[in-house]
Short mmCIF file of N, CA and C in Angstrom, two decimals:
data_model
loop_
_atom_site.label_atom_id
_atom_site.label_comp_id
_atom_site.label_asym_id
_atom_site.label_seq_id
_atom_site.Cartn_x
_atom_site.Cartn_y
_atom_site.Cartn_z
N MET A 1 -12.83 4.31 6.51
CA MET A 1 -12.80 3.87 5.45
C MET A 1 -12.04 3.05 4.92
N LEU A 2 -12.67 1.52 4.50
CA LEU A 2 -11.63 0.66 4.25
C LEU A 2 -10.54 0.92 3.44
N LEU A 3 -9.51 0.28 3.78
CA LEU A 3 -8.06 0.42 2.87
C LEU A 3 -8.30 -0.45 1.91
N GLU A 4 -9.11 -1.41 1.92
CA GLU A 4 -9.37 -2.13 0.64
C GLU A 4 -10.14 -1.28 -0.70
N ASP A 5 -11.03 -0.40 0.17
CA ASP A 5 -12.18 0.73 -0.97
C ASP A 5 -11.01 1.78 -1.43
N VAL A 6 -9.99 2.36 -0.17
CA VAL A 6 -9.30 3.27 -1.17
C VAL A 6 -8.19 3.00 -1.95
N TYR A 7 -7.75 1.49 -1.65
CA TYR A 7 -6.97 0.75 -2.91
C TYR A 7 -7.45 0.73 -4.19
N LYS A 8 -8.88 0.25 -4.14
CA LYS A 8 -9.75 0.76 -5.36
C LYS A 8 -9.81 1.66 -5.90
N GLU A 9 -9.84 2.75 -5.16
CA GLU A 9 -10.37 4.21 -5.69
C GLU A 9 -9.37 4.62 -6.70
N PHE A 10 -8.00 4.44 -5.92
CA PHE A 10 -6.76 4.66 -6.36
C PHE A 10 -6.37 4.05 -7.53
N LEU A 11 -6.61 2.92 -7.70
CA LEU A 11 -6.20 2.54 -8.93
C LEU A 11 -7.23 2.81 -10.41
N ILE A 12 -8.59 3.36 -9.86
CA ILE A 12 -9.12 3.52 -10.87
C ILE A 12 -8.90 5.30 -11.27
N ASP A 13 -8.25 5.72 -10.23
CA ASP A 13 -7.77 7.27 -10.56
C ASP A 13 -6.95 7.17 -11.49
N LEU A 14 -5.75 6.31 -11.20
CA LEU A 14 -4.84 6.21 -12.23
C LEU A 14 -4.99 5.92 -13.39
N GLU A 15 -6.28 4.88 -13.58
CA GLU A 15 -6.74 4.55 -14.76
C GLU A 15 -7.41 6.17 -15.53
N ILE A 16 -8.09 6.55 -14.81
CA ILE A 16 -8.89 7.67 -15.51
C ILE A 16 -7.60 8.91 -15.89
N LYS A 17 -6.48 8.99 -15.06
CA LYS A 17 -5.28 9.82 -15.48
C LYS A 17 -4.53 9.37 -16.57
N ASN A 18 -5.12 8.07 -17.08
CA ASN A 18 -4.26 7.27 -18.36
C ASN A 18 -2.58 7.27 -17.59
N TYR A 19 -2.40 6.80 -16.86
CA TYR A 19 -1.36 6.28 -16.08
C TYR A 19 -1.01 4.90 -17.10
N SER A 20 0.35 4.59 -17.39
CA SER A 20 0.61 3.46 -18.27
C SER A 20 0.38 2.19 -17.23
N ILE A 21 0.38 1.10 -18.05
CA ILE A 21 -0.15 -0.30 -17.46
C ILE A 21 1.10 -0.58 -16.31
N ARG A 22 2.23 -0.31 -16.92
CA ARG A 22 3.30 -0.67 -16.16
C ARG A 22 3.39 -0.06 -14.96
N THR A 23 3.13 1.41 -15.02
CA THR A 23 3.16 2.36 -13.81
C THR A 23 2.09 1.86 -12.90
N ILE A 24 0.84 1.49 -13.35
CA ILE A 24 -0.49 1.00 -12.63
C ILE A 24 -0.17 -0.44 -11.65
N LYS A 25 0.58 -1.58 -12.48
CA LYS A 25 1.04 -2.62 -11.94
C LYS A 25 1.97 -2.06 -11.04
N GLY A 26 3.11 -1.41 -11.05
CA GLY A 26 3.60 -1.23 -9.88
C GLY A 26 3.06 -0.77 -8.67
N TYR A 27 2.20 0.79 -9.00
CA TYR A 27 1.70 1.15 -7.82
C TYR A 27 0.82 -0.12 -6.98
N ARG A 28 0.21 -0.82 -7.95
CA ARG A 28 -0.73 -1.91 -7.24
C ARG A 28 -0.01 -3.10 -6.57
N ASN A 29 0.90 -3.51 -7.05
CA ASN A 29 1.87 -4.50 -6.11
C ASN A 29 2.47 -3.99 -5.07
N ASN A 30 2.86 -2.48 -5.27
CA ASN A 30 3.33 -1.96 -3.57
C ASN A 30 2.18 -1.60 -2.70
N TYR A 31 1.06 -1.45 -3.41
CA TYR A 31 0.24 -0.88 -2.43
C TYR A 31 -0.65 -2.29 -1.84
N ARG A 32 -0.71 -3.27 -2.66
CA ARG A 32 -1.20 -4.41 -2.02
C ARG A 32 -0.18 -4.84 -0.82
N ALA A 33 1.25 -4.81 -1.10
CA ALA A 33 2.20 -5.35 -0.25
C ALA A 33 1.93 -4.71 0.84
N PHE A 34 1.77 -3.27 1.10
CA PHE A 34 1.44 -2.56 2.26
C PHE A 34 0.24 -2.82 3.01
N LEU A 35 -0.68 -3.25 2.16
CA LEU A 35 -2.16 -3.36 2.78
C LEU A 35 -1.93 -4.89 3.43
N ASN A 36 -1.40 -5.73 2.75
CA ASN A 36 -1.20 -7.21 3.41
C ASN A 36 -0.37 -7.11 4.80
N PHE A 37 0.71 -6.45 4.65
CA PHE A 37 1.61 -6.07 5.82
C PHE A 37 0.67 -5.83 6.91
N LEU A 38 -0.11 -4.64 6.91
CA LEU A 38 -0.87 -3.75 7.64
C LEU A 38 -2.00 -5.03 8.63
N ILE A 39 -2.57 -5.62 7.50
CA ILE A 39 -3.39 -6.93 7.81
C ILE A 39 -2.61 -7.96 8.65
N ASN A 40 -1.77 -8.23 8.11
CA ASN A 40 -1.14 -9.41 8.66
C ASN A 40 -0.43 -9.28 10.00
N GLU A 41 0.37 -8.10 9.87
CA GLU A 41 1.16 -7.72 11.23
C GLU A 41 0.34 -6.76 12.24
N PHE A 42 -0.92 -6.16 11.76
CA PHE A 42 -1.51 -5.38 12.72
C PHE A 42 -2.81 -5.45 12.93
N GLU A 43 -3.34 -6.27 11.98
CA GLU A 43 -4.93 -6.71 11.66
C GLU A 43 -5.61 -5.26 11.51
N VAL A 44 -4.98 -3.96 10.84
CA VAL A 44 -5.28 -2.93 10.56
C VAL A 44 -6.10 -2.80 9.13
N THR A 45 -7.51 -2.55 9.04
CA THR A 45 -8.29 -2.69 8.01
C THR A 45 -8.96 -1.22 7.43
N GLU A 46 -8.86 -0.41 8.26
CA GLU A 46 -9.41 1.24 8.21
C GLU A 46 -8.38 2.10 8.15
N VAL A 47 -8.47 2.77 7.22
CA VAL A 47 -7.37 4.23 6.94
C VAL A 47 -7.58 4.72 8.24
N GLU A 48 -8.43 5.19 8.91
CA GLU A 48 -8.12 5.86 10.38
C GLU A 48 -7.28 5.21 11.39
N GLU A 49 -6.98 3.83 10.98
CA GLU A 49 -6.36 3.22 11.92
C GLU A 49 -4.80 2.96 12.01
N VAL A 50 -4.48 3.57 10.63
CA VAL A 50 -3.16 3.66 10.02
C VAL A 50 -2.11 5.03 11.01
N ASN A 51 -0.84 4.53 11.18
CA ASN A 51 -0.46 5.66 12.27
C ASN A 51 1.29 5.14 11.82
N THR A 52 1.96 6.50 12.20
CA THR A 52 3.17 6.41 11.98
C THR A 52 4.05 5.17 12.10
N SER A 53 3.77 4.91 12.81
CA SER A 53 4.46 3.71 13.60
C SER A 53 4.20 2.32 12.61
N HIS A 54 3.22 2.14 12.21
CA HIS A 54 2.77 1.29 11.07
C HIS A 54 3.69 1.53 9.72
N ILE A 55 3.71 2.56 9.39
CA ILE A 55 4.45 2.90 8.06
C ILE A 55 6.03 2.82 8.61
N LYS A 56 6.53 3.22 9.83
CA LYS A 56 7.79 2.97 9.78
C LYS A 56 8.38 1.38 10.17
N ALA A 57 7.36 0.44 10.37
CA ALA A 57 7.67 -0.95 10.79
C ALA A 57 7.67 -1.66 9.45
N TYR A 58 6.65 -0.86 8.33
CA TYR A 58 6.57 -1.44 7.03
C TYR A 58 8.09 -1.03 6.57
N LEU A 59 8.24 0.02 6.28
CA LEU A 59 9.79 0.43 6.02
C LEU A 59 11.04 -0.40 6.42
N ARG A 60 10.91 -0.73 7.63
CA ARG A 60 12.22 -1.54 8.40
C ARG A 60 11.88 -2.84 7.63
N ASN A 61 10.69 -3.16 7.44
CA ASN A 61 10.45 -4.67 7.13
C ASN A 61 11.10 -4.70 5.60
N LEU A 62 10.76 -3.87 4.91
CA LEU A 62 11.46 -3.48 3.46
C LEU A 62 12.91 -3.36 3.40
N LYS A 63 13.49 -2.70 4.43
CA LYS A 63 14.88 -2.56 4.56
C LYS A 63 15.55 -3.87 4.84
N ASP A 64 14.93 -4.48 6.00
CA ASP A 64 15.11 -5.90 6.31
C ASP A 64 15.13 -6.88 5.28
N LYS A 65 14.39 -6.88 4.12
CA LYS A 65 14.20 -7.82 3.21
C LYS A 65 15.31 -7.29 1.94
N GLY A 66 15.88 -6.09 2.16
CA GLY A 66 16.75 -5.97 1.17
C GLY A 66 16.21 -4.78 0.19
N LEU A 67 14.54 -4.41 0.23
CA LEU A 67 14.09 -3.84 -0.66
C LEU A 67 14.13 -2.51 -0.66
N SER A 68 14.08 -1.78 -1.67
CA SER A 68 14.12 -0.18 -1.37
C SER A 68 12.68 0.18 -0.66
N GLU A 69 12.54 1.33 0.07
CA GLU A 69 11.84 2.12 0.95
C GLU A 69 10.90 2.88 -0.06
N THR A 70 11.18 3.42 -1.25
CA THR A 70 10.48 4.34 -1.78
C THR A 70 10.12 3.69 -3.26
#
């Protein structure tokens, strides 16, 4: 399944569950940043391609930028 499709479904689920607009924006921005990282750094576009090394690389990237890992 494409990461982009999962991203869209996730945002719809948040709306259905009545999450606040602010919360949805936060999740949207964080998820989009992660997707862009996976695509730009590893050319990963499918959920099945994501592995722990990708996640660790993203967290290292956040830490290097001085951003929160959570």
